Coordinates of N, CA and C and ligand atoms in Angstrom, one line a residue:
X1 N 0.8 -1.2 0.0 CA 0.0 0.0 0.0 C 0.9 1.2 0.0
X2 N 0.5 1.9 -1.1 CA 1.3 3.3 -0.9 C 0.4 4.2 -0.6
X3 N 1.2 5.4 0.5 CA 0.1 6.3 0.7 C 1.0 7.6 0.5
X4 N 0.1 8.4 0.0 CA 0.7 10.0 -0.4 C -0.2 11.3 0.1
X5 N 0.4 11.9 1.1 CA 0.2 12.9 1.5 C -0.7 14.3 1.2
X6 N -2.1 14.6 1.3 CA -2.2 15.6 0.6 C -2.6 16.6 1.5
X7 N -2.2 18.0 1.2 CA -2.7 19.1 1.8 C -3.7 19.0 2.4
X8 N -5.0 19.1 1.8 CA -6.5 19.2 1.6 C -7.0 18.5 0.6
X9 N -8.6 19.3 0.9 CA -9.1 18.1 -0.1 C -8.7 18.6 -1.8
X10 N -8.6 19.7 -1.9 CA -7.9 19.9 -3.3 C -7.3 19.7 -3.7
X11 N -5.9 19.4 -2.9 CA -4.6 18.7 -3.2 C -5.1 17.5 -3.2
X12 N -6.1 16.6 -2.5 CA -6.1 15.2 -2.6 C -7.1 15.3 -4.1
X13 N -7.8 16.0 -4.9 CA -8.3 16.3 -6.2 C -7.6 15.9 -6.5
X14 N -6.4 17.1 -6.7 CA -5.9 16.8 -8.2 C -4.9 16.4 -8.2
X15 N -4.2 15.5 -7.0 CA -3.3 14.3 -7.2 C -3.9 13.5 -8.0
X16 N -5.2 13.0 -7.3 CA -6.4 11.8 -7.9 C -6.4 12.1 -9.4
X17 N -6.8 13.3 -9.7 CA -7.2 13.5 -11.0 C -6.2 13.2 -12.0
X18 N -4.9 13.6 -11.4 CA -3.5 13.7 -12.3 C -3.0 12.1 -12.3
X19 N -3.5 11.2 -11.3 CA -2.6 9.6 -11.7 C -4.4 9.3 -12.7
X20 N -5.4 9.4 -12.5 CA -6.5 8.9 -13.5 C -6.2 9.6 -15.1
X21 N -5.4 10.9 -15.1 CA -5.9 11.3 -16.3 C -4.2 10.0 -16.9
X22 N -3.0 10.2 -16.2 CA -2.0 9.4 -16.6 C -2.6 8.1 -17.2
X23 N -3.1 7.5 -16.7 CA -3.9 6.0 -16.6 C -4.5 6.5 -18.3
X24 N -5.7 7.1 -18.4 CA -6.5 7.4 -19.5 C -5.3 7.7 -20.5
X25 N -4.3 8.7 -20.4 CA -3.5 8.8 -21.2 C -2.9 7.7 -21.9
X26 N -2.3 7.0 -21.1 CA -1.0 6.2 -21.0 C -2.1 4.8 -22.1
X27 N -3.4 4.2 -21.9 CA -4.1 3.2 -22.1 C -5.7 4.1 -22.4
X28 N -6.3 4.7 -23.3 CA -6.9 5.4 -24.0 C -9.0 4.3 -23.7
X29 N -7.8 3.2 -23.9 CA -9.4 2.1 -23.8 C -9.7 1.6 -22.1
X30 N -9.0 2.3 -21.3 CA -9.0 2.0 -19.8 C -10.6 1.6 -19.5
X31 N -10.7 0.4 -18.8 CA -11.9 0.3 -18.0 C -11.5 1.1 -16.9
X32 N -12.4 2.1 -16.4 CA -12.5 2.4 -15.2 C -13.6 2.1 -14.5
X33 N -13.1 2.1 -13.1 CA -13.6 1.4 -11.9 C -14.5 2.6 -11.0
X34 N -15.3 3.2 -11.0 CA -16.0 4.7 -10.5 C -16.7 4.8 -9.1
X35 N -16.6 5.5 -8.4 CA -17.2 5.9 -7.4 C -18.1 7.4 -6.7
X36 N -18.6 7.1 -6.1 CA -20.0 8.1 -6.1 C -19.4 8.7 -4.7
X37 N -20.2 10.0 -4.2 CA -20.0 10.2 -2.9 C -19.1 11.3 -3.0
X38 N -19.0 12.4 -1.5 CA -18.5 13.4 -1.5 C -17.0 13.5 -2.2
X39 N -16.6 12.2 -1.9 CA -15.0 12.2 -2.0 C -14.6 12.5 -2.8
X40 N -15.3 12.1 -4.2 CA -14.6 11.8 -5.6 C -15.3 13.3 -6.7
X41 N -15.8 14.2 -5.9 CA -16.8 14.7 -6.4 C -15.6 16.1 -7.3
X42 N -14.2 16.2 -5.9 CA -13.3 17.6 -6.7 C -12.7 16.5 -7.7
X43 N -12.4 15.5 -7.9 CA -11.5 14.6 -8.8 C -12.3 14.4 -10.1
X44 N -13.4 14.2 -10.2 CA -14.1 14.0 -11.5 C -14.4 15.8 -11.9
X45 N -14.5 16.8 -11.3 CA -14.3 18.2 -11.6 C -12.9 18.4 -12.4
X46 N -11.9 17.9 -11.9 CA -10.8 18.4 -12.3 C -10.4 17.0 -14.0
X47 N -10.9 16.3 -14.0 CA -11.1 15.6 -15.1 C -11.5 15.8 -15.9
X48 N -13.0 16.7 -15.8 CA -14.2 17.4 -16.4 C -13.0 18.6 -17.2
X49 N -12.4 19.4 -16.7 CA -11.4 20.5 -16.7 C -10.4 19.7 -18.4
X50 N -9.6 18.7 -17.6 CA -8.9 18.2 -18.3 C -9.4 17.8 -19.9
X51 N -10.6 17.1 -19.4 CA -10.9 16.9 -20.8 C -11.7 17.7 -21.9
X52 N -12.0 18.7 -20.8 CA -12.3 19.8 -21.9 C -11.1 20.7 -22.6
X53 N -10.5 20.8 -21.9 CA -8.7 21.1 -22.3 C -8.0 20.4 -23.4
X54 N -9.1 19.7 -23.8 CA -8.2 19.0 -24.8 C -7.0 18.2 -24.3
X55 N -6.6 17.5 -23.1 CA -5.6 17.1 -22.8 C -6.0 15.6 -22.8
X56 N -7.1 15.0 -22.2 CA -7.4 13.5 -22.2 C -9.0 13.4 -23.1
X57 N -8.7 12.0 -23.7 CA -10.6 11.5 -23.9 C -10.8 10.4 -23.0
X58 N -11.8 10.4 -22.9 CA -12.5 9.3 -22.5 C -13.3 8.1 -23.5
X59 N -13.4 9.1 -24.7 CA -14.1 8.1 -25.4 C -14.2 6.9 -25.8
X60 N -13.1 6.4 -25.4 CA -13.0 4.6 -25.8 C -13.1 4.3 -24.7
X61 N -12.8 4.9 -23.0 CA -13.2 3.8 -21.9 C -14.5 3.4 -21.5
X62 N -14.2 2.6 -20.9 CA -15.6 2.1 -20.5 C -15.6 2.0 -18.5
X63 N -16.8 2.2 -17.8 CA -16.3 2.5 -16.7 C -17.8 1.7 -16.3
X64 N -17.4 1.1 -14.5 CA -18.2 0.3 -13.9 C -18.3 0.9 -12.5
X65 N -19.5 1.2 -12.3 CA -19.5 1.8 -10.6 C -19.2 0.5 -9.5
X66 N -19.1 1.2 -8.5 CA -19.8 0.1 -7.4 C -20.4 -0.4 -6.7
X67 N -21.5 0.9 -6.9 CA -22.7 0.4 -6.3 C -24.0 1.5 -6.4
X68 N -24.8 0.6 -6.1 CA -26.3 1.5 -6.2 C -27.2 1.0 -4.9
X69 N -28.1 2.2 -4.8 CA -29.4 1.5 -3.6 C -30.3 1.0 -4.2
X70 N -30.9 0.1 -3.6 CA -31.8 -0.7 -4.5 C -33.4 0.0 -3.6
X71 N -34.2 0.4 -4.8 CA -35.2 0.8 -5.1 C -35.5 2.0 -5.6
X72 N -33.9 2.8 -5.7 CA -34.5 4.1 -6.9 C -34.1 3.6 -8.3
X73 N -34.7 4.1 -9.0 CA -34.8 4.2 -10.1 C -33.3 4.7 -10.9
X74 N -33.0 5.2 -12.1 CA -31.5 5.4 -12.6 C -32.0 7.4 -12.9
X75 N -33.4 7.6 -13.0 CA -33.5 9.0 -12.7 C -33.7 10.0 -11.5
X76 N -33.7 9.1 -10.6 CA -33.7 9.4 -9.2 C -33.2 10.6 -8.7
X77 N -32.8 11.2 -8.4 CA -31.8 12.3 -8.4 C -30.9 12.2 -7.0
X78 N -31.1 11.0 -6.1 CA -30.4 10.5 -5.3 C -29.7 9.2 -5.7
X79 N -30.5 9.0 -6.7 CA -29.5 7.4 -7.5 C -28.0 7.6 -7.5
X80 N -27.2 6.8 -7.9 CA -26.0 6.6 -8.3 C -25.5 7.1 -9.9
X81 N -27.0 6.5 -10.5 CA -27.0 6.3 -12.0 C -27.1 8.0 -12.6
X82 N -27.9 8.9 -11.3 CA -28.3 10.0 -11.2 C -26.7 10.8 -11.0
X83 N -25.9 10.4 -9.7 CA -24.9 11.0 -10.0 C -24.1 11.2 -10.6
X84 N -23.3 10.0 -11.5 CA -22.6 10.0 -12.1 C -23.1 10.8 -13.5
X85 N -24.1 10.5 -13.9 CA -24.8 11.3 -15.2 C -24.5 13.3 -14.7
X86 N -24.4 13.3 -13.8 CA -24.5 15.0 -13.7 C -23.4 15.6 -13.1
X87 N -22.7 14.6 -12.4 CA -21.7 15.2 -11.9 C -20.2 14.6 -12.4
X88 N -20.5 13.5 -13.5 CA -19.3 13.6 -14.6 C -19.5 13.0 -16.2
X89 N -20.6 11.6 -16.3 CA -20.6 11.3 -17.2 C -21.1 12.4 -18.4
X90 N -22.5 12.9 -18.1 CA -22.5 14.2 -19.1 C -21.7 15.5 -19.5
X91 N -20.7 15.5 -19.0 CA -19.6 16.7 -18.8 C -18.5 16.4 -19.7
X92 N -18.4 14.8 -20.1 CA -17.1 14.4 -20.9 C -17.4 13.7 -21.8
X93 N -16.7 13.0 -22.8 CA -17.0 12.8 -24.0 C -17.1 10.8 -23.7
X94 N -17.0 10.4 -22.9 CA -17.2 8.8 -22.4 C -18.9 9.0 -23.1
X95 N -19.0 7.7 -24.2 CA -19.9 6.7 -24.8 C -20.8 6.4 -23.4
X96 N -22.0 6.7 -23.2 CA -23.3 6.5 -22.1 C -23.3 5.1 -22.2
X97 N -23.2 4.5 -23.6 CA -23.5 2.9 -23.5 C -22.4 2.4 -23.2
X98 N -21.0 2.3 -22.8 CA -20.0 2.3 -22.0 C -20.0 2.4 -20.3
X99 N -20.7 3.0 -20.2 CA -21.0 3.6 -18.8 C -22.0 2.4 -17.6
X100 N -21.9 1.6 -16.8 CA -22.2 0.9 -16.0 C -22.3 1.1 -14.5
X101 N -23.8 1.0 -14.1 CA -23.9 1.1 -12.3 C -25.1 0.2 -12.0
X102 N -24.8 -0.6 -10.9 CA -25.6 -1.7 -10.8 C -27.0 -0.7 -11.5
X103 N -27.8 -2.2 -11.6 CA -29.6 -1.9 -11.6 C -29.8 -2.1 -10.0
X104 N -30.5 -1.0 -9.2 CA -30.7 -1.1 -8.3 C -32.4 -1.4 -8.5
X105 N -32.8 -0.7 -9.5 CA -33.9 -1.1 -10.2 C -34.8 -2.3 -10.6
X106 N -34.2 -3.2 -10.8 CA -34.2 -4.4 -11.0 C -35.3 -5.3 -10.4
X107 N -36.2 -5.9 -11.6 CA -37.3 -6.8 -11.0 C -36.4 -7.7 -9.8
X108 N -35.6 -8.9 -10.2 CA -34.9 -9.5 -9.8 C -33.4 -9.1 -9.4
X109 N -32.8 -8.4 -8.6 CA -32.0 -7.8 -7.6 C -30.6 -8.5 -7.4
X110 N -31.2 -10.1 -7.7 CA -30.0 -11.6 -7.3 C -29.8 -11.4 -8.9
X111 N -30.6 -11.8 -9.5 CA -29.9 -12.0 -10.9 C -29.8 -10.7 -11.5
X112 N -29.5 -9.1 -10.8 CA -28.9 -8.1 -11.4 C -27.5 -8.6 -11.0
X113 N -27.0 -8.7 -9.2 CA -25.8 -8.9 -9.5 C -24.8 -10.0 -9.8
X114 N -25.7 -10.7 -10.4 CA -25.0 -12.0 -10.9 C -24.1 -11.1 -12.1
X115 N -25.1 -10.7 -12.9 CA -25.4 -10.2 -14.4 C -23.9 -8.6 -14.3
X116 N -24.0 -8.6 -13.3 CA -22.9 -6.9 -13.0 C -21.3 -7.8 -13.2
X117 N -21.4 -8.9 -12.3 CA -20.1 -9.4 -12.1 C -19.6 -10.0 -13.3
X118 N -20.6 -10.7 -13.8 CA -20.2 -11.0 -15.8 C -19.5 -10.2 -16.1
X119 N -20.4 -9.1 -16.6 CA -20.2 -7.9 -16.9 C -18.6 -7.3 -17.0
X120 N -18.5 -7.4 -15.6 CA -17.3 -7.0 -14.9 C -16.4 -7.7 -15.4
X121 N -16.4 -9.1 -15.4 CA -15.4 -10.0 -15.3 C -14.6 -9.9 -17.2
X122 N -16.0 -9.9 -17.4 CA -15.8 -10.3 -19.4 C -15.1 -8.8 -19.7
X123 N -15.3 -8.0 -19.0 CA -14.2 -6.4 -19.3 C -13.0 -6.8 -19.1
X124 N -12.9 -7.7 -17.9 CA -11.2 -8.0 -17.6 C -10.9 -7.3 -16.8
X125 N -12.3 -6.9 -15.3 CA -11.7 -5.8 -14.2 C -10.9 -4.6 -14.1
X126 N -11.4 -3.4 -13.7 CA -11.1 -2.3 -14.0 C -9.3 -2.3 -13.7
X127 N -9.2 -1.9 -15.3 CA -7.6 -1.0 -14.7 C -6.9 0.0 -13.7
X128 N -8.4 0.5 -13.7 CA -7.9 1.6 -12.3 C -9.6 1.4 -11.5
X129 N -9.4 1.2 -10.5 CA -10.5 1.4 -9.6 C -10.3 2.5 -8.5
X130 N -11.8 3.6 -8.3 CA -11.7 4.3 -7.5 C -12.1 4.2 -6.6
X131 N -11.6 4.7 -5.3 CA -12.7 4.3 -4.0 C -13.2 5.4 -3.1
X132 N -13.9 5.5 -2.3 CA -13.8 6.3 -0.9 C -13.6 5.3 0.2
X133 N -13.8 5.9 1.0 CA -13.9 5.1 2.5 C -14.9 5.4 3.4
X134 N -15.5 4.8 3.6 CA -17.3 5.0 5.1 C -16.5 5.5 6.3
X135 N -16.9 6.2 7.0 CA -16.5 6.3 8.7 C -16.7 5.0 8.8
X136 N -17.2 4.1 8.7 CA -16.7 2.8 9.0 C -16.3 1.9 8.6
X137 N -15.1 2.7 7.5 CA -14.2 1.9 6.7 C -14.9 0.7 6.3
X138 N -16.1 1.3 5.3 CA -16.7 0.1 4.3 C -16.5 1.2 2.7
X139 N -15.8 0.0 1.9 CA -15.4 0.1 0.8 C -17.0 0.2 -0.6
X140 N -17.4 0.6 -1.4 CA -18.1 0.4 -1.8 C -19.7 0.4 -0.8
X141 N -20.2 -0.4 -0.6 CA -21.2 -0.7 0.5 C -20.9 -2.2 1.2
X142 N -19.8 -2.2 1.2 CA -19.3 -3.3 1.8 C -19.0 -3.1 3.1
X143 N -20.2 -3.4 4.2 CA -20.1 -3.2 5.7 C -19.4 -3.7 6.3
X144 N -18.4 -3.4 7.6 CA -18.5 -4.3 8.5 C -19.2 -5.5 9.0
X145 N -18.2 -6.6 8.6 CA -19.6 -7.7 8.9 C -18.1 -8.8 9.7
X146 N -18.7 -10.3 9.5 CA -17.8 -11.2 9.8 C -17.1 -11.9 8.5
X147 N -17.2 -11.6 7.6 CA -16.2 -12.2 6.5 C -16.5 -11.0 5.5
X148 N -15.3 -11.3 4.3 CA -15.3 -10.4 3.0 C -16.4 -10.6 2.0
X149 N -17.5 -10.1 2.1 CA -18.2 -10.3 0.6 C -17.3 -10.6 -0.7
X150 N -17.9 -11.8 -1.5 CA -17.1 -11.7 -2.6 C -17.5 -10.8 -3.8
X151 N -18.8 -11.6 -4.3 CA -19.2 -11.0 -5.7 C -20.0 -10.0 -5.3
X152 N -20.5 -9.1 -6.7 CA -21.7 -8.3 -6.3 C -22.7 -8.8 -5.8
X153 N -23.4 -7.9 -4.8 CA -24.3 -8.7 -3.8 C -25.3 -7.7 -3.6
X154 N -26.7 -8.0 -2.5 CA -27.1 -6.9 -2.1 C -26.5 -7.2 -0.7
X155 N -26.9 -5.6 -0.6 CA -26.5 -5.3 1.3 C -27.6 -4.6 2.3
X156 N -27.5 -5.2 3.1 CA -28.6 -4.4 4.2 C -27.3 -3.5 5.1
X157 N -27.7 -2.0 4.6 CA -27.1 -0.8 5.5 C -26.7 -0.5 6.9
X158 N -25.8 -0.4 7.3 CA -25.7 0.0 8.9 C -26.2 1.5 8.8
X159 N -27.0 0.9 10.4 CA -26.9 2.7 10.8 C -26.1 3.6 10.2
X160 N -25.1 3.1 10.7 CA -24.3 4.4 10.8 C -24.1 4.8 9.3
X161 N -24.3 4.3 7.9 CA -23.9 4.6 6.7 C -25.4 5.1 6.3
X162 N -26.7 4.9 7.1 CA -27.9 5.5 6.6 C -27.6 7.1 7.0
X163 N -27.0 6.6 8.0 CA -26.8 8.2 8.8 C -26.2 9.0 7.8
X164 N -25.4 8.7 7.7 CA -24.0 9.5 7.1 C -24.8 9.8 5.6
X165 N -25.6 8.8 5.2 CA -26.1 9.2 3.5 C -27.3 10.4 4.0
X166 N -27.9 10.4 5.1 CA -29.0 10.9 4.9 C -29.1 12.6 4.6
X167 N -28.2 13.1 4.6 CA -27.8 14.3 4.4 C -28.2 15.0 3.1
X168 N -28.4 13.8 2.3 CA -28.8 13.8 0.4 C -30.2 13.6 0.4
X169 N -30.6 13.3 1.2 CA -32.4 12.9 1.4 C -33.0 13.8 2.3
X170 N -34.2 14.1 1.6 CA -35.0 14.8 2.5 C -35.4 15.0 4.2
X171 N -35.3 13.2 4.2 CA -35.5 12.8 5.6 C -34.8 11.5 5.8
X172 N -34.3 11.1 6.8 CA -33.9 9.9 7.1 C -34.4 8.7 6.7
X173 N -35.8 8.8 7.1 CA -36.9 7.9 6.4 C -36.7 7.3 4.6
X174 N -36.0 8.7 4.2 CA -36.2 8.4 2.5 C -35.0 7.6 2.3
X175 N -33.7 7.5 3.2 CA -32.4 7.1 2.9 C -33.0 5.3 2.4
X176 N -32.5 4.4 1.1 CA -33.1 2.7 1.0 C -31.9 2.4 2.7
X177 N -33.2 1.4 2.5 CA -32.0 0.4 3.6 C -31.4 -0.6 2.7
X178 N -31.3 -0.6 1.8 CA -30.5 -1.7 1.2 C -29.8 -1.1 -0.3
X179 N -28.6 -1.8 -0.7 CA -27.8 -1.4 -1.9 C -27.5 -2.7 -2.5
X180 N -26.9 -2.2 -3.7 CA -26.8 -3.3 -4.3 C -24.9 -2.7 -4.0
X181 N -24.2 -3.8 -4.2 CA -22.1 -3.7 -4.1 C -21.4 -4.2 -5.1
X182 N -20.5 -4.0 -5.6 CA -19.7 -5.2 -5.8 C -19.2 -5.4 -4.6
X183 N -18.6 -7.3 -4.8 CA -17.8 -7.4 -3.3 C -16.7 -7.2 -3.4
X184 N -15.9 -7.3 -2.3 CA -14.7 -7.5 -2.1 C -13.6 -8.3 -3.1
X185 N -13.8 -8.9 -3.3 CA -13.2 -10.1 -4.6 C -13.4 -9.7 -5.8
X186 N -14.2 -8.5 -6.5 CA -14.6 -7.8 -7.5 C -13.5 -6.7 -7.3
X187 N -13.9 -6.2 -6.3 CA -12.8 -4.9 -5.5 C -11.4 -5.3 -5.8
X188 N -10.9 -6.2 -5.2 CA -9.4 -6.5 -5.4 C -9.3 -7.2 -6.7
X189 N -9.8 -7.3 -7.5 CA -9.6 -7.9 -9.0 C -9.0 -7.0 -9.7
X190 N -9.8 -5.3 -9.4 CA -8.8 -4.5 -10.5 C -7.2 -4.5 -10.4
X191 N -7.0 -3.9 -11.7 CA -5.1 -3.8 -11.8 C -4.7 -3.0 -10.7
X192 N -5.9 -1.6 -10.6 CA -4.8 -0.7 -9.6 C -5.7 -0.1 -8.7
X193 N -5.8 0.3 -7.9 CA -6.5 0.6 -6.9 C -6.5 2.2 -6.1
X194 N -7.5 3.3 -6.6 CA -6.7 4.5 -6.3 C -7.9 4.9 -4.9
X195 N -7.5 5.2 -3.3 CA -8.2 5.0 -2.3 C -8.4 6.5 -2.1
X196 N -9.8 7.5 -2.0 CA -9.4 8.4 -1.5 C -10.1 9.0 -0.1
X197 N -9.5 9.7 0.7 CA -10.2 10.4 2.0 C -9.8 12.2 2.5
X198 N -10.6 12.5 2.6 CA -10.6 13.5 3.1 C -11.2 14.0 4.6
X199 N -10.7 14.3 5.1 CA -11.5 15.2 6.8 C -11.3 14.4 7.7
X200 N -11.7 15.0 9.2 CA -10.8 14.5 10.6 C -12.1 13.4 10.5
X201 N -13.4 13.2 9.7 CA -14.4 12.5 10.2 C -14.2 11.0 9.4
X202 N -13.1 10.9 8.8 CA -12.3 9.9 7.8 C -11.0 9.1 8.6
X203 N -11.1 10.0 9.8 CA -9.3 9.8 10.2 C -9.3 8.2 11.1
X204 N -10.0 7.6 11.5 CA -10.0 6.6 12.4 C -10.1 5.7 11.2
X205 N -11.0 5.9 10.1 CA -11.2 4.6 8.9 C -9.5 4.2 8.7
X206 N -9.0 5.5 8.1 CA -7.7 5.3 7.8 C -7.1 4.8 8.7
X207 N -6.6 5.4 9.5 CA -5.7 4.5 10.8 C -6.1 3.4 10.3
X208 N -7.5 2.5 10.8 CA -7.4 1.2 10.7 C -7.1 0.3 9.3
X209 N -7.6 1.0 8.5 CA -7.2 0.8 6.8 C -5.9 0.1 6.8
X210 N -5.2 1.5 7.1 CA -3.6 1.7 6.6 C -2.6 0.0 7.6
X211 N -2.7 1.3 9.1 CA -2.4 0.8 10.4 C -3.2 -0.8 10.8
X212 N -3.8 -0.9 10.8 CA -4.6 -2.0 11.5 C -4.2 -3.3 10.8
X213 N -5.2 -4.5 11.7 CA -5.2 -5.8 11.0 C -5.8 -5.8 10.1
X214 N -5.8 -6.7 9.2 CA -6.9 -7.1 8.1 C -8.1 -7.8 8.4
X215 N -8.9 -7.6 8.7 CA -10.5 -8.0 9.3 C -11.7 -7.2 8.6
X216 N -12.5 -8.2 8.1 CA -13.7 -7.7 7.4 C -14.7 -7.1 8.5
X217 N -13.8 -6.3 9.9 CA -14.9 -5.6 10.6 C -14.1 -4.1 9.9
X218 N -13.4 -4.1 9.5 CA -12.8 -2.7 8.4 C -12.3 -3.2 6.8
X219 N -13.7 -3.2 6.1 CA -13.6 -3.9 5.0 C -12.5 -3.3 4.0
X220 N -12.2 -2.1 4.9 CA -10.8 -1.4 3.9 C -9.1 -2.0 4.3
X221 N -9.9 -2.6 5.1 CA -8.3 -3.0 6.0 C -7.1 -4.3 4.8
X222 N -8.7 -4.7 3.8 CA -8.3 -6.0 2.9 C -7.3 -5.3 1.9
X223 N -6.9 -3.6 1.9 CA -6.6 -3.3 0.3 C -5.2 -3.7 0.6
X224 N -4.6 -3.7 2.3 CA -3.1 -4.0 2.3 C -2.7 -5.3 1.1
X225 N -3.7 -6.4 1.0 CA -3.1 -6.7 -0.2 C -3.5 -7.3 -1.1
X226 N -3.6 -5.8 -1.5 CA -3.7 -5.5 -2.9 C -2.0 -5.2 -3.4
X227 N -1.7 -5.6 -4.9 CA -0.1 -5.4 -5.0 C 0.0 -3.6 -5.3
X228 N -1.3 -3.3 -6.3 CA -1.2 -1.8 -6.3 C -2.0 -0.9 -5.9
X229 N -1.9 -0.8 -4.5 CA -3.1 0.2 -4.1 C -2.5 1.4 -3.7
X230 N -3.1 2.4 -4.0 CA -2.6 4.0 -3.7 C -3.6 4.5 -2.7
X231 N -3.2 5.0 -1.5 CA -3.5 5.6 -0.6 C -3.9 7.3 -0.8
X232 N -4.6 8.2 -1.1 CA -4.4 9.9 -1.1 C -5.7 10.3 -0.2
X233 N -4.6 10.6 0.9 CA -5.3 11.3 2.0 C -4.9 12.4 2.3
X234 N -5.9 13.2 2.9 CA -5.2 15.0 3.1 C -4.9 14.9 4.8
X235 N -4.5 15.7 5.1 CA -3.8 15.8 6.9 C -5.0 15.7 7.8
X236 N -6.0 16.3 7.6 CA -7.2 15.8 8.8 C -7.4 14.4 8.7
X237 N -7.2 13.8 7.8 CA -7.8 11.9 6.9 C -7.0 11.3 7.7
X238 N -5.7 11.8 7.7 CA -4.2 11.5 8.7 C -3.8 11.8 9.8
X239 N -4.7 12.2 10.4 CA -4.4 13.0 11.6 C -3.9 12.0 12.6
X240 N -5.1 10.5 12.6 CA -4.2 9.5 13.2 C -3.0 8.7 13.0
X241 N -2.7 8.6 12.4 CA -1.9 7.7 11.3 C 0.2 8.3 11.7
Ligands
PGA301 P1 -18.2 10.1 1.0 O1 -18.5 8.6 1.1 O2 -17.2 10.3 -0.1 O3 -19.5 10.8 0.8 O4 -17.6 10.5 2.3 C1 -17.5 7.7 1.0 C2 -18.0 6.3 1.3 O5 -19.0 6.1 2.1 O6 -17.5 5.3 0.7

């Protein structure tokens, strides 16, 4: 695990942004691996930037989220399918039919994530995967539990991640209690692994991430091994560490 230092969350931006656009550069047809949530929100801004600059395309990759709540819809405006569409996929020149986030939608929920991990697998696992971290260091929606989830799965939410989402919902009440994930075994399949955190309300995930044992009660604790995972945290993320 390597980890790199960032000022703030703007420095942890556009480090993030600068090894993704490398990646896009360097491998033009990159699967990427995408994530939703406050973390990733200055990094797909400063990519937005780049690729209007004429500096990277996107148009040949193809990109796979990690997860969705199961029971909104993909126009939802709390959806996943909802974020990514407004807060990067419409912004850049990436092919929509390229573009992948579970069906949380889905008559049948079991055989959406059978159908995601195909999917996934027949791509040949993201070359770069993005992540955040939960205050309780769950990856994806991959909770603290007693073992690693493998494949995509559904999940029933902890408190504490309803909590933390409900901030985007009108009321607590509206937050789903259930998502759909990739698992962990999906997770560590990609080539490279880019982890990001920001704020002092981040700083204990990391400690145990980084610092800690490997135990699926800190489902981030598994990325130690991974052979290429990148750490970019800013100084509150690190405060323990
Ligand atoms: P956040 O969520 O980026 O909104 O803090 C991260 C996560 O829960 O994985």
């Amino acid at each position: 695990m390597e980890l790199i230092r960032a000022k703030d969350y703007a420095d942890m931006s556009r480090k993030a942004a600068n090894i993704i656009f490398a990646q896009v550069v360097l491998n033009p047809k990159s699967v990427l691996g995408l994530a939703t949530g406050d973390t990733p929100l200055g990094t797909y801004a400063q990519l937005i930037e780049k690729q209007k600059a004429g500096d990277c395309s996107f148009a040949q990759c193809s990109s796979y989220n990690l997860d969705e709540y199961v029971g909104l819809s993909a126009d939802h405006p709390q959806s996943y399918h909802y974020f990514m569409r407004t807060n990067f996929f419409d912004a850049v020149d990436i092919d929509a039919a390229n573009t992948h986030v579970p069906d949380g939608a889905a008559a049948d929920v079991e055989a959406a994530c059978t159908e995601y991990d195909r999917m996934v697998a027949a791509a040949g696992y993201p070359d770069l995967q993005l992540l955040g971290i939960g205050r309780n260091g769950h990856i994806g929606f991959n909770e603290p539990g007693d073992t690693f989830p493998r494949g995509t799965h559904v999940v029933d939410l902890t408190e504490s991640t309803i909590e933390a989402n409900s901030r985007l919902f009108d009321s607590i009440d509206e937050v789903p209690r259930q998502a759909i994930s990739m698992g962990i075994q999906t997770i560590m399949s990609a080539h490279r692994i880019l982890i990001l955190a920001s704020g002092e309300q981040k700083a204990q995930a990391v400690h145990d991430m980084v610092l800690g044992p490997i135990t699926p009660q800190v489902p981030a604790s598994i990325l130690q091994l991974h052979p290429a995972c990148t750490v970019i945290a800013d100084e509150a993320a690190l405060a323990l560490c």
